[in-house]
Amino acid sequence: MGKKDNITKEYMQDSRRFADLCNAVLFHGRQVIVGGDLEEKDTTEILNFFYSAREGKRAESVSIQKYRDVLKNAVIKENGEMCLAVIGIENQTEINYVMPVRGMLYDALNYASQIADFKKTNHTEKKLKSSAEFLSGITSECRLKPVITIVLYWGAEKWDAPRSLHEMLDLSGSIAAFIPDYRLNLVVPCEISDNHMFQTELGTALAAVQASGDKNKLYALVHSNPAYQKLDTDTMKLLSVLLSFKFSQESEKEDGNMCKAVEELFQEGIERGREEEREELLSKLKEFGYLPGDFDIKMLDAAGKITSTPQ
């Protein structure tokens, strides 16, 4: 799983693909975020605070530290207005049943970090005037940048894990109205109905993952879309790890042809099927008292039919 985690993280660090995913998820494919406007951020989320276990005891410094997959500052220009946002992408190669809490923690840590930066600046520049401002460390004019986390699942299976905090809680009666919910911005390949929302090779990769659960669908996809005959190196590497494909290319600089890889996968499946049928037939013959030496072992033709009978 570590290799899959690393390859998906590396793949989504590309600003073009990062912006493409954001535009597809947040703006239904409209080109609002531009890759060139994205700014790389440190993926480490840290919160330092003082905590005392009992009254009268000396407070000790406590740190919470989490690592995101990809985190960038984004410029969002829409309807003549512009705002800055912090957007993170969390790649999941396996289904995660605690993802709502994990995502909520990531976002909360980032907001806490922004507040800490405000406090430091305000104290340094002596902007705090009232007792309320000294207490909170920020002024009423301070505004945090919105934080958005997109969870990108790279599996072909359905996501059967919770998609919100409320789905994880044991709620009953009217108490739910008093508990804020946290919903995932979740991308699941098998739920994507329109790959035209994507403008980069990310859409090509997700479509292949979506079809990978059905060999016939995958075969039809790669042979009907010319994009799979000339995959870029990054997408070729990604799919080779996620789907266990072997691309036959002489150099990593060359484009990969997925059609050939799928055909080889089909051939392997056919050979395995023939071998399984052969073993099953041998087992049945033994039940009738025949020994392996009593018949020709190579008795199946290309269609899997018997070509010779026991001697």
PDB file of C-alpha atoms in Angstrom:
ATOM      1  CA  MET A   1       0.000   0.000   0.000  1.00  0.00           C
ATOM      2  CA  GLY A   2       2.962   2.321   0.603  1.00  0.00           C
ATOM      3  CA  LYS A   3       3.922   2.297  -3.068  1.00  0.00           C
ATOM      4  CA  LYS A   4       0.380   3.209  -4.096  1.00  0.00           C
ATOM      5  CA  ASP A   5       0.263   6.024  -1.544  1.00  0.00           C
ATOM      6  CA  ASN A   6       3.526   7.470  -2.806  1.00  0.00           C
ATOM      7  CA  ILE A   7       2.630   7.310  -6.508  1.00  0.00           C
ATOM      8  CA  THR A   8      -0.807   8.936  -6.028  1.00  0.00           C
ATOM      9  CA  LYS A   9       0.682  11.700  -3.879  1.00  0.00           C
ATOM     10  CA  GLU A  10       3.356  12.408  -6.470  1.00  0.00           C
ATOM     11  CA  TYR A  11       0.750  12.367  -9.258  1.00  0.00           C
ATOM     12  CA  MET A  12      -1.519  14.932  -7.584  1.00  0.00           C
ATOM     13  CA  GLN A  13       1.311  17.310  -6.664  1.00  0.00           C
ATOM     14  CA  ASP A  14       1.277  18.428 -10.286  1.00  0.00           C
ATOM     15  CA  SER A  15      -0.465  21.845 -10.309  1.00  0.00           C
ATOM     16  CA  ARG A  16      -2.339  21.158 -13.552  1.00  0.00           C
ATOM     17  CA  ARG A  17      -3.936  17.999 -12.197  1.00  0.00           C
ATOM     18  CA  PHE A  18      -4.484  19.607  -8.796  1.00  0.00           C
ATOM     19  CA  ALA A  19      -6.394  22.511 -10.393  1.00  0.00           C
ATOM     20  CA  ASP A  20      -8.271  20.098 -12.673  1.00  0.00           C
ATOM     21  CA  LEU A  21      -9.571  18.093  -9.717  1.00  0.00           C
ATOM     22  CA  CYS A  22     -10.565  21.258  -7.836  1.00  0.00           C
ATOM     23  CA  ASN A  23     -12.464  22.634 -10.832  1.00  0.00           C
ATOM     24  CA  ALA A  24     -14.273  19.326 -11.398  1.00  0.00           C
ATOM     25  CA  VAL A  25     -15.283  18.891  -7.746  1.00  0.00           C
ATOM     26  CA  LEU A  26     -15.933  22.476  -6.686  1.00  0.00           C
ATOM     27  CA  PHE A  27     -17.109  24.108  -9.924  1.00  0.00           C
ATOM     28  CA  HIS A  28     -18.540  21.256 -12.035  1.00  0.00           C
ATOM     29  CA  GLY A  29     -15.744  21.538 -14.569  1.00  0.00           C
ATOM     30  CA  ARG A  30     -15.679  25.326 -14.964  1.00  0.00           C
ATOM     31  CA  GLN A  31     -12.100  26.591 -15.175  1.00  0.00           C
ATOM     32  CA  VAL A  32     -12.059  28.767 -12.066  1.00  0.00           C
ATOM     33  CA  ILE A  33      -8.725  27.718 -10.534  1.00  0.00           C
ATOM     34  CA  VAL A  34      -5.609  27.974 -12.705  1.00  0.00           C
ATOM     35  CA  GLY A  35      -2.634  25.724 -12.063  1.00  0.00           C
ATOM     36  CA  GLY A  36      -0.201  28.590 -12.511  1.00  0.00           C
ATOM     37  CA  ASP A  37      -1.835  30.505  -9.646  1.00  0.00           C
ATOM     38  CA  LEU A  38      -1.359  27.692  -7.126  1.00  0.00           C
ATOM     39  CA  GLU A  39       1.300  27.999  -4.439  1.00  0.00           C
ATOM     40  CA  GLU A  40       2.844  24.982  -2.730  1.00  0.00           C
ATOM     41  CA  LYS A  41       2.404  24.865   1.058  1.00  0.00           C
ATOM     42  CA  ASP A  42       4.100  22.867   3.769  1.00  0.00           C
ATOM     43  CA  THR A  43       1.982  19.735   4.243  1.00  0.00           C
ATOM     44  CA  THR A  44       2.751  19.586   7.969  1.00  0.00           C
ATOM     45  CA  GLU A  45      -0.178  20.702  10.144  1.00  0.00           C
ATOM     46  CA  ILE A  46       0.966  21.562  13.688  1.00  0.00           C
ATOM     47  CA  LEU A  47      -0.871  22.905  16.706  1.00  0.00           C
ATOM     48  CA  ASN A  48       1.045  23.836  19.890  1.00  0.00           C
ATOM     49  CA  PHE A  49      -0.821  24.618  23.099  1.00  0.00           C
ATOM     50  CA  PHE A  50      -0.366  24.539  26.876  1.00  0.00           C
ATOM     51  CA  TYR A  51      -2.254  21.989  28.931  1.00  0.00           C
ATOM     52  CA  SER A  52      -2.489  21.292  32.661  1.00  0.00           C
ATOM     53  CA  ALA A  53      -3.872  17.933  33.734  1.00  0.00           C
ATOM     54  CA  ARG A  54      -4.908  19.218  37.204  1.00  0.00           C
ATOM     55  CA  GLU A  55      -5.576  22.601  38.722  1.00  0.00           C
ATOM     56  CA  GLY A  56      -2.471  24.041  40.342  1.00  0.00           C
ATOM     57  CA  LYS A  57      -0.154  21.918  38.230  1.00  0.00           C
ATOM     58  CA  ARG A  58       2.287  23.608  35.909  1.00  0.00           C
ATOM     59  CA  ALA A  59       1.046  23.736  32.314  1.00  0.00           C
ATOM     60  CA  GLU A  60       3.024  21.724  29.808  1.00  0.00           C
ATOM     61  CA  SER A  61       3.468  22.322  26.093  1.00  0.00           C
ATOM     62  CA  VAL A  62       1.556  19.845  23.917  1.00  0.00           C
ATOM     63  CA  SER A  63       1.843  19.486  20.152  1.00  0.00           C
ATOM     64  CA  ILE A  64      -0.433  17.877  17.610  1.00  0.00           C
ATOM     65  CA  GLN A  65       1.194  17.181  14.265  1.00  0.00           C
ATOM     66  CA  LYS A  66      -0.379  15.709  11.133  1.00  0.00           C
ATOM     67  CA  TYR A  67       0.871  15.380   7.571  1.00  0.00           C
ATOM     68  CA  ARG A  68      -1.311  16.046   4.545  1.00  0.00           C
ATOM     69  CA  ASP A  69      -0.723  14.522   1.119  1.00  0.00           C
ATOM     70  CA  VAL A  70      -0.844  17.733  -0.931  1.00  0.00           C
ATOM     71  CA  LEU A  71      -1.592  21.287   0.235  1.00  0.00           C
ATOM     72  CA  LYS A  72      -1.655  24.476  -1.843  1.00  0.00           C
ATOM     73  CA  ASN A  73      -2.754  28.087  -1.656  1.00  0.00           C
ATOM     74  CA  ALA A  74      -5.322  28.751  -4.368  1.00  0.00           C
ATOM     75  CA  VAL A  75      -6.631  31.910  -5.987  1.00  0.00           C
ATOM     76  CA  ILE A  76     -10.360  31.603  -6.708  1.00  0.00           C
ATOM     77  CA  LYS A  77     -11.671  34.092  -9.247  1.00  0.00           C
ATOM     78  CA  GLU A  78     -15.413  33.944  -9.795  1.00  0.00           C
ATOM     79  CA  ASN A  79     -18.121  36.454 -10.755  1.00  0.00           C
ATOM     80  CA  GLY A  80     -15.657  39.334 -10.734  1.00  0.00           C
ATOM     81  CA  GLU A  81     -14.540  38.579  -7.196  1.00  0.00           C
ATOM     82  CA  MET A  82     -11.398  36.946  -5.875  1.00  0.00           C
ATOM     83  CA  CYS A  83     -10.560  35.104  -2.683  1.00  0.00           C
ATOM     84  CA  LEU A  84      -7.639  33.088  -1.376  1.00  0.00           C
ATOM     85  CA  ALA A  85      -8.211  29.565  -0.091  1.00  0.00           C
ATOM     86  CA  VAL A  86      -6.154  26.695   1.258  1.00  0.00           C
ATOM     87  CA  ILE A  87      -6.946  23.450  -0.560  1.00  0.00           C
ATOM     88  CA  GLY A  88      -5.693  20.023   0.408  1.00  0.00           C
ATOM     89  CA  ILE A  89      -5.982  16.710  -1.424  1.00  0.00           C
ATOM     90  CA  GLU A  90      -5.976  13.473   0.523  1.00  0.00           C
ATOM     91  CA  ASN A  91      -5.376  10.384  -1.624  1.00  0.00           C
ATOM     92  CA  GLN A  92      -6.949   7.151  -0.452  1.00  0.00           C
ATOM     93  CA  THR A  93      -5.915   3.873  -2.045  1.00  0.00           C
ATOM     94  CA  GLU A  94      -7.982   2.003   0.555  1.00  0.00           C
ATOM     95  CA  ILE A  95     -11.387   2.774   2.066  1.00  0.00           C
ATOM     96  CA  ASN A  96     -11.030   4.641   5.375  1.00  0.00           C
ATOM     97  CA  TYR A  97     -13.862   4.392   7.915  1.00  0.00           C
ATOM     98  CA  VAL A  98     -12.692   7.373  10.001  1.00  0.00           C
ATOM     99  CA  MET A  99     -12.135   9.784   7.110  1.00  0.00           C
ATOM    100  CA  PRO A 100     -14.672  12.434   8.264  1.00  0.00           C
ATOM    101  CA  VAL A 101     -12.893  12.879  11.620  1.00  0.00           C
ATOM    102  CA  ARG A 102      -9.489  12.772   9.965  1.00  0.00           C
ATOM    103  CA  GLY A 103     -10.479  15.435   7.429  1.00  0.00           C
ATOM    104  CA  MET A 104     -12.093  17.595  10.097  1.00  0.00           C
ATOM    105  CA  LEU A 105      -8.887  17.444  12.159  1.00  0.00           C
ATOM    106  CA  TYR A 106      -6.748  18.487   9.179  1.00  0.00           C
ATOM    107  CA  ASP A 107      -8.956  21.515   8.535  1.00  0.00           C
ATOM    108  CA  ALA A 108      -9.140  22.479  12.206  1.00  0.00           C
ATOM    109  CA  LEU A 109      -5.364  22.352  12.561  1.00  0.00           C
ATOM    110  CA  ASN A 110      -4.964  24.647   9.567  1.00  0.00           C
ATOM    111  CA  TYR A 111      -7.431  27.169  10.961  1.00  0.00           C
ATOM    112  CA  ALA A 112      -5.625  27.041  14.316  1.00  0.00           C
ATOM    113  CA  SER A 113      -2.328  27.647  12.516  1.00  0.00           C
ATOM    114  CA  GLN A 114      -3.773  30.689  10.747  1.00  0.00           C
ATOM    115  CA  ILE A 115      -4.955  32.095  14.082  1.00  0.00           C
ATOM    116  CA  ALA A 116      -1.494  31.521  15.574  1.00  0.00           C
ATOM    117  CA  ASP A 117       0.037  33.505  12.696  1.00  0.00           C
ATOM    118  CA  PHE A 118      -2.419  36.350  13.292  1.00  0.00           C
ATOM    119  CA  LYS A 119      -1.593  36.390  17.004  1.00  0.00           C
ATOM    120  CA  LYS A 120       2.119  36.584  16.341  1.00  0.00           C
ATOM    121  CA  THR A 121       1.742  39.429  13.845  1.00  0.00           C
ATOM    122  CA  ASN A 122      -0.730  41.365  15.996  1.00  0.00           C
ATOM    123  CA  HIS A 123       1.492  41.191  19.077  1.00  0.00           C
ATOM    124  CA  THR A 124       4.596  42.149  17.102  1.00  0.00           C
ATOM    125  CA  GLU A 125       2.904  45.090  15.415  1.00  0.00           C
ATOM    126  CA  LYS A 126       0.959  46.015  18.593  1.00  0.00           C
ATOM    127  CA  LYS A 127      -2.421  45.956  16.890  1.00  0.00           C
ATOM    128  CA  LEU A 128      -4.288  44.633  19.930  1.00  0.00           C
ATOM    129  CA  LYS A 129      -6.120  47.407  21.804  1.00  0.00           C
ATOM    130  CA  SER A 130      -9.101  46.068  23.736  1.00  0.00           C
ATOM    131  CA  SER A 131      -9.173  43.371  26.416  1.00  0.00           C
ATOM    132  CA  ALA A 132     -11.179  41.127  24.067  1.00  0.00           C
ATOM    133  CA  GLU A 133      -8.482  41.463  21.415  1.00  0.00           C
ATOM    134  CA  PHE A 134      -5.722  40.666  23.918  1.00  0.00           C
ATOM    135  CA  LEU A 135      -7.703  37.629  25.097  1.00  0.00           C
ATOM    136  CA  SER A 136      -8.182  36.159  21.619  1.00  0.00           C
ATOM    137  CA  GLY A 137      -5.001  37.490  20.043  1.00  0.00           C
ATOM    138  CA  ILE A 138      -6.837  38.715  16.946  1.00  0.00           C
ATOM    139  CA  THR A 139      -8.959  41.711  16.032  1.00  0.00           C
ATOM    140  CA  SER A 140     -12.518  41.795  14.720  1.00  0.00           C
ATOM    141  CA  GLU A 141     -11.147  42.623  11.261  1.00  0.00           C
ATOM    142  CA  CYS A 142      -9.024  39.466  10.995  1.00  0.00           C
ATOM    143  CA  ARG A 143     -10.347  36.964   8.454  1.00  0.00           C
ATOM    144  CA  LEU A 144      -9.173  33.384   7.987  1.00  0.00           C
ATOM    145  CA  LYS A 145      -8.646  31.800   4.596  1.00  0.00           C
ATOM    146  CA  PRO A 146     -11.216  29.054   3.920  1.00  0.00           C
ATOM    147  CA  VAL A 147      -9.797  25.536   4.048  1.00  0.00           C
ATOM    148  CA  ILE A 148     -11.103  22.873   1.672  1.00  0.00           C
ATOM    149  CA  THR A 149     -10.106  19.223   1.716  1.00  0.00           C
ATOM    150  CA  ILE A 150     -10.841  16.928  -1.229  1.00  0.00           C
ATOM    151  CA  VAL A 151     -10.600  13.178  -0.636  1.00  0.00           C
ATOM    152  CA  LEU A 152      -9.616  11.326  -3.807  1.00  0.00           C
ATOM    153  CA  TYR A 153     -10.279   7.580  -3.640  1.00  0.00           C
ATOM    154  CA  TRP A 154      -8.257   5.530  -6.131  1.00  0.00           C
ATOM    155  CA  GLY A 155     -10.134   2.234  -5.869  1.00  0.00           C
ATOM    156  CA  ALA A 156     -12.616   0.658  -8.279  1.00  0.00           C
ATOM    157  CA  GLU A 157     -14.908  -0.537  -5.482  1.00  0.00           C
ATOM    158  CA  LYS A 158     -17.817   1.381  -3.993  1.00  0.00           C
ATOM    159  CA  TRP A 159     -17.052   3.603  -0.995  1.00  0.00           C
ATOM    160  CA  ASP A 160     -19.008   2.017   1.856  1.00  0.00           C
ATOM    161  CA  ALA A 161     -17.451   4.134   4.639  1.00  0.00           C
ATOM    162  CA  PRO A 162     -19.091   7.180   6.317  1.00  0.00           C
ATOM    163  CA  ARG A 163     -19.110  10.376   4.274  1.00  0.00           C
ATOM    164  CA  SER A 164     -19.953  12.703   7.145  1.00  0.00           C
ATOM    165  CA  LEU A 165     -19.425  13.048  10.879  1.00  0.00           C
ATOM    166  CA  HIS A 166     -23.124  12.443  11.580  1.00  0.00           C
ATOM    167  CA  GLU A 167     -22.882   9.046   9.876  1.00  0.00           C
ATOM    168  CA  MET A 168     -20.243   8.071  12.425  1.00  0.00           C
ATOM    169  CA  LEU A 169     -22.252   9.139  15.480  1.00  0.00           C
ATOM    170  CA  ASP A 170     -24.860   7.317  17.513  1.00  0.00           C
ATOM    171  CA  LEU A 171     -27.557   9.968  17.152  1.00  0.00           C
ATOM    172  CA  SER A 172     -31.115   9.845  18.374  1.00  0.00           C
ATOM    173  CA  GLY A 173     -33.963  12.313  18.806  1.00  0.00           C
ATOM    174  CA  SER A 174     -33.453  16.050  18.417  1.00  0.00           C
ATOM    175  CA  ILE A 175     -29.857  16.102  19.640  1.00  0.00           C
ATOM    176  CA  ALA A 176     -28.543  15.912  16.045  1.00  0.00           C
ATOM    177  CA  ALA A 177     -29.620  19.505  15.447  1.00  0.00           C
ATOM    178  CA  PHE A 178     -27.077  20.693  18.036  1.00  0.00           C
ATOM    179  CA  ILE A 179     -24.102  18.779  16.640  1.00  0.00           C
ATOM    180  CA  PRO A 180     -22.340  20.418  13.642  1.00  0.00           C
ATOM    181  CA  ASP A 181     -21.800  18.007  10.789  1.00  0.00           C
ATOM    182  CA  TYR A 182     -18.664  17.644   8.699  1.00  0.00           C
ATOM    183  CA  ARG A 183     -19.120  16.266   5.198  1.00  0.00           C
ATOM    184  CA  LEU A 184     -16.375  14.922   2.952  1.00  0.00           C
ATOM    185  CA  ASN A 185     -15.683  16.333  -0.489  1.00  0.00           C
ATOM    186  CA  LEU A 186     -15.267  12.796  -1.756  1.00  0.00           C
ATOM    187  CA  VAL A 187     -14.342  11.648  -5.278  1.00  0.00           C
ATOM    188  CA  VAL A 188     -15.097   7.995  -6.047  1.00  0.00           C
ATOM    189  CA  PRO A 189     -14.268   6.765  -9.575  1.00  0.00           C
ATOM    190  CA  CYS A 190     -17.297   4.467  -9.893  1.00  0.00           C
ATOM    191  CA  GLU A 191     -19.578   7.441  -9.134  1.00  0.00           C
ATOM    192  CA  ILE A 192     -18.169   9.686 -11.876  1.00  0.00           C
ATOM    193  CA  SER A 193     -20.764   9.953 -14.637  1.00  0.00           C
ATOM    194  CA  ASP A 194     -19.081  12.608 -16.770  1.00  0.00           C
ATOM    195  CA  ASN A 195     -15.333  12.468 -17.309  1.00  0.00           C
ATOM    196  CA  HIS A 196     -15.552  15.491 -19.604  1.00  0.00           C
ATOM    197  CA  MET A 197     -15.415  17.661 -16.465  1.00  0.00           C
ATOM    198  CA  PHE A 198     -11.696  16.891 -16.390  1.00  0.00           C
ATOM    199  CA  GLN A 199      -9.377  18.763 -18.745  1.00  0.00           C
ATOM    200  CA  THR A 200      -6.155  16.852 -18.039  1.00  0.00           C
ATOM    201  CA  GLU A 201      -4.981  13.245 -18.083  1.00  0.00           C
ATOM    202  CA  LEU A 202      -6.429  12.910 -14.553  1.00  0.00           C
ATOM    203  CA  GLY A 203      -9.801  12.143 -16.147  1.00  0.00           C
ATOM    204  CA  THR A 204      -8.185   9.442 -18.294  1.00  0.00           C
ATOM    205  CA  ALA A 205      -6.617   7.840 -15.214  1.00  0.00           C
ATOM    206  CA  LEU A 206      -9.845   7.903 -13.176  1.00  0.00           C
ATOM    207  CA  ALA A 207     -11.851   6.424 -16.055  1.00  0.00           C
ATOM    208  CA  ALA A 208      -9.388   3.524 -16.247  1.00  0.00           C
ATOM    209  CA  VAL A 209      -9.668   2.943 -12.493  1.00  0.00           C
ATOM    210  CA  GLN A 210     -13.455   3.081 -12.793  1.00  0.00           C
ATOM    211  CA  ALA A 211     -13.483   0.385 -15.481  1.00  0.00           C
ATOM    212  CA  SER A 212     -10.785  -1.780 -13.900  1.00  0.00           C
ATOM    213  CA  GLY A 213     -13.318  -3.813 -11.918  1.00  0.00           C
ATOM    214  CA  ASP A 214     -14.708  -5.258 -15.175  1.00  0.00           C
ATOM    215  CA  LYS A 215     -12.183  -6.519 -17.746  1.00  0.00           C
ATOM    216  CA  ASN A 216     -14.683  -6.244 -20.604  1.00  0.00           C
ATOM    217  CA  LYS A 217     -15.423  -2.600 -19.780  1.00  0.00           C
ATOM    218  CA  LEU A 218     -11.712  -1.853 -19.446  1.00  0.00           C
ATOM    219  CA  TYR A 219     -10.999  -3.497 -22.786  1.00  0.00           C
ATOM    220  CA  ALA A 220     -13.760  -1.490 -24.492  1.00  0.00           C
ATOM    221  CA  LEU A 221     -12.600   1.759 -22.861  1.00  0.00           C
ATOM    222  CA  VAL A 222      -8.942   1.590 -23.843  1.00  0.00           C
ATOM    223  CA  HIS A 223      -9.733   0.494 -27.409  1.00  0.00           C
ATOM    224  CA  SER A 224     -12.332   3.219 -27.988  1.00  0.00           C
ATOM    225  CA  ASN A 225     -10.334   6.151 -26.605  1.00  0.00           C
ATOM    226  CA  PRO A 226      -7.108   7.108 -28.449  1.00  0.00           C
ATOM    227  CA  ALA A 227      -5.762   8.684 -25.242  1.00  0.00           C
ATOM    228  CA  TYR A 228      -4.933   5.216 -23.914  1.00  0.00           C
ATOM    229  CA  GLN A 229      -2.661   4.530 -26.879  1.00  0.00           C
ATOM    230  CA  LYS A 230      -0.369   7.427 -25.945  1.00  0.00           C
ATOM    231  CA  LEU A 231      -0.314   7.830 -22.181  1.00  0.00           C
ATOM    232  CA  ASP A 232       2.057  10.327 -20.600  1.00  0.00           C
ATOM    233  CA  THR A 233       4.792   8.877 -18.424  1.00  0.00           C
ATOM    234  CA  ASP A 234       3.240   9.933 -15.094  1.00  0.00           C
ATOM    235  CA  THR A 235      -0.165   8.400 -15.873  1.00  0.00           C
ATOM    236  CA  MET A 236       1.474   5.255 -17.206  1.00  0.00           C
ATOM    237  CA  LYS A 237       3.451   4.846 -13.959  1.00  0.00           C
ATOM    238  CA  LEU A 238       0.335   5.535 -11.869  1.00  0.00           C
ATOM    239  CA  LEU A 239      -1.825   2.951 -13.648  1.00  0.00           C
ATOM    240  CA  SER A 240       0.951   0.373 -13.698  1.00  0.00           C
ATOM    241  CA  VAL A 241       1.008   0.521  -9.879  1.00  0.00           C
ATOM    242  CA  LEU A 242      -2.736   0.875  -9.230  1.00  0.00           C
ATOM    243  CA  LEU A 243      -3.878  -1.706 -11.792  1.00  0.00           C
ATOM    244  CA  SER A 244      -0.778  -3.939 -11.847  1.00  0.00           C
ATOM    245  CA  PHE A 245      -0.187  -3.360 -15.563  1.00  0.00           C
ATOM    246  CA  LYS A 246       3.058  -4.071 -17.350  1.00  0.00           C
ATOM    247  CA  PHE A 247       3.730  -1.506 -20.064  1.00  0.00           C
ATOM    248  CA  SER A 248       6.097  -2.752 -22.750  1.00  0.00           C
ATOM    249  CA  GLN A 249       8.149   0.303 -23.607  1.00  0.00           C
ATOM    250  CA  GLU A 250      11.856   0.554 -24.269  1.00  0.00           C
ATOM    251  CA  SER A 251      12.344   3.844 -22.466  1.00  0.00           C
ATOM    252  CA  GLU A 252      10.527   5.734 -19.710  1.00  0.00           C
ATOM    253  CA  LYS A 253      10.566   8.762 -21.999  1.00  0.00           C
ATOM    254  CA  GLU A 254       8.303   6.999 -24.485  1.00  0.00           C
ATOM    255  CA  ASP A 255       4.526   7.161 -24.303  1.00  0.00           C
ATOM    256  CA  GLY A 256       2.772   4.005 -23.066  1.00  0.00           C
ATOM    257  CA  ASN A 257       0.139   2.071 -24.979  1.00  0.00           C
ATOM    258  CA  MET A 258      -2.452   0.763 -22.541  1.00  0.00           C
ATOM    259  CA  CYS A 259      -4.230  -1.240 -25.243  1.00  0.00           C
ATOM    260  CA  LYS A 260      -1.348  -3.695 -25.399  1.00  0.00           C
ATOM    261  CA  ALA A 261      -1.164  -3.910 -21.613  1.00  0.00           C
ATOM    262  CA  VAL A 262      -4.878  -4.766 -21.375  1.00  0.00           C
ATOM    263  CA  GLU A 263      -4.584  -7.359 -24.137  1.00  0.00           C
ATOM    264  CA  GLU A 264      -1.728  -9.014 -22.255  1.00  0.00           C
ATOM    265  CA  LEU A 265      -3.862  -8.963 -19.105  1.00  0.00           C
ATOM    266  CA  PHE A 266      -6.685 -10.661 -21.003  1.00  0.00           C
ATOM    267  CA  GLN A 267      -4.318 -13.308 -22.353  1.00  0.00           C
ATOM    268  CA  GLU A 268      -3.040 -14.036 -18.843  1.00  0.00           C
ATOM    269  CA  GLY A 269      -6.641 -14.433 -17.677  1.00  0.00           C
ATOM    270  CA  ILE A 270      -7.393 -16.816 -20.536  1.00  0.00           C
ATOM    271  CA  GLU A 271      -4.326 -18.910 -19.741  1.00  0.00           C
ATOM    272  CA  ARG A 272      -5.251 -19.032 -16.052  1.00  0.00           C
ATOM    273  CA  GLY A 273      -8.778 -20.066 -16.987  1.00  0.00           C
ATOM    274  CA  ARG A 274      -7.518 -22.863 -19.217  1.00  0.00           C
ATOM    275  CA  GLU A 275      -5.186 -24.101 -16.498  1.00  0.00           C
ATOM    276  CA  GLU A 276      -8.025 -24.105 -13.965  1.00  0.00           C
ATOM    277  CA  GLU A 277     -10.265 -26.046 -16.376  1.00  0.00           C
ATOM    278  CA  ARG A 278      -7.433 -28.486 -17.038  1.00  0.00           C
ATOM    279  CA  GLU A 279      -6.848 -29.099 -13.325  1.00  0.00           C
ATOM    280  CA  GLU A 280     -10.581 -29.547 -12.759  1.00  0.00           C
ATOM    281  CA  LEU A 281     -10.781 -32.132 -15.580  1.00  0.00           C
ATOM    282  CA  LEU A 282      -7.775 -34.035 -14.248  1.00  0.00           C
ATOM    283  CA  SER A 283      -9.373 -34.136 -10.820  1.00  0.00           C
ATOM    284  CA  LYS A 284     -12.613 -35.564 -12.213  1.00  0.00           C
ATOM    285  CA  LEU A 285     -10.763 -38.206 -14.235  1.00  0.00           C
ATOM    286  CA  LYS A 286      -8.909 -39.319 -11.093  1.00  0.00           C
ATOM    287  CA  GLU A 287     -12.246 -39.790  -9.374  1.00  0.00           C
ATOM    288  CA  PHE A 288     -13.044 -42.414 -12.026  1.00  0.00           C
ATOM    289  CA  GLY A 289      -9.836 -44.294 -11.346  1.00  0.00           C
ATOM    290  CA  TYR A 290      -7.571 -42.846 -14.019  1.00  0.00           C
ATOM    291  CA  LEU A 291      -3.997 -41.954 -13.120  1.00  0.00           C
ATOM    292  CA  PRO A 292      -2.092 -39.006 -14.639  1.00  0.00           C
ATOM    293  CA  GLY A 293      -0.067 -41.403 -16.827  1.00  0.00           C
ATOM    294  CA  ASP A 294      -3.203 -42.900 -18.360  1.00  0.00           C
ATOM    295  CA  PHE A 295      -3.991 -39.893 -20.553  1.00  0.00           C
ATOM    296  CA  ASP A 296      -2.396 -37.074 -22.481  1.00  0.00           C
ATOM    297  CA  ILE A 297      -1.957 -34.078 -20.128  1.00  0.00           C
ATOM    298  CA  LYS A 298      -2.144 -31.631 -23.048  1.00  0.00           C
ATOM    299  CA  MET A 299      -5.699 -32.556 -23.932  1.00  0.00           C
ATOM    300  CA  LEU A 300      -7.279 -29.081 -24.151  1.00  0.00           C
ATOM    301  CA  ASP A 301      -7.360 -27.036 -27.317  1.00  0.00           C
ATOM    302  CA  ALA A 302      -7.625 -23.210 -27.562  1.00  0.00           C
ATOM    303  CA  ALA A 303     -11.349 -23.403 -26.820  1.00  0.00           C
ATOM    304  CA  GLY A 304     -10.767 -25.529 -23.739  1.00  0.00           C
ATOM    305  CA  LYS A 305     -12.235 -28.711 -25.279  1.00  0.00           C
ATOM    306  CA  ILE A 306     -10.803 -32.209 -24.922  1.00  0.00           C
ATOM    307  CA  THR A 307      -8.584 -33.111 -27.889  1.00  0.00           C
ATOM    308  CA  SER A 308      -7.715 -36.641 -26.707  1.00  0.00           C
ATOM    309  CA  THR A 309      -9.358 -39.222 -24.483  1.00  0.00           C
ATOM    310  CA  PRO A 310      -7.914 -41.414 -21.713  1.00  0.00           C
ATOM    311  CA  GLN A 311      -6.034 -44.465 -22.970  1.00  0.00           C
TER     312      GLN A 311
END
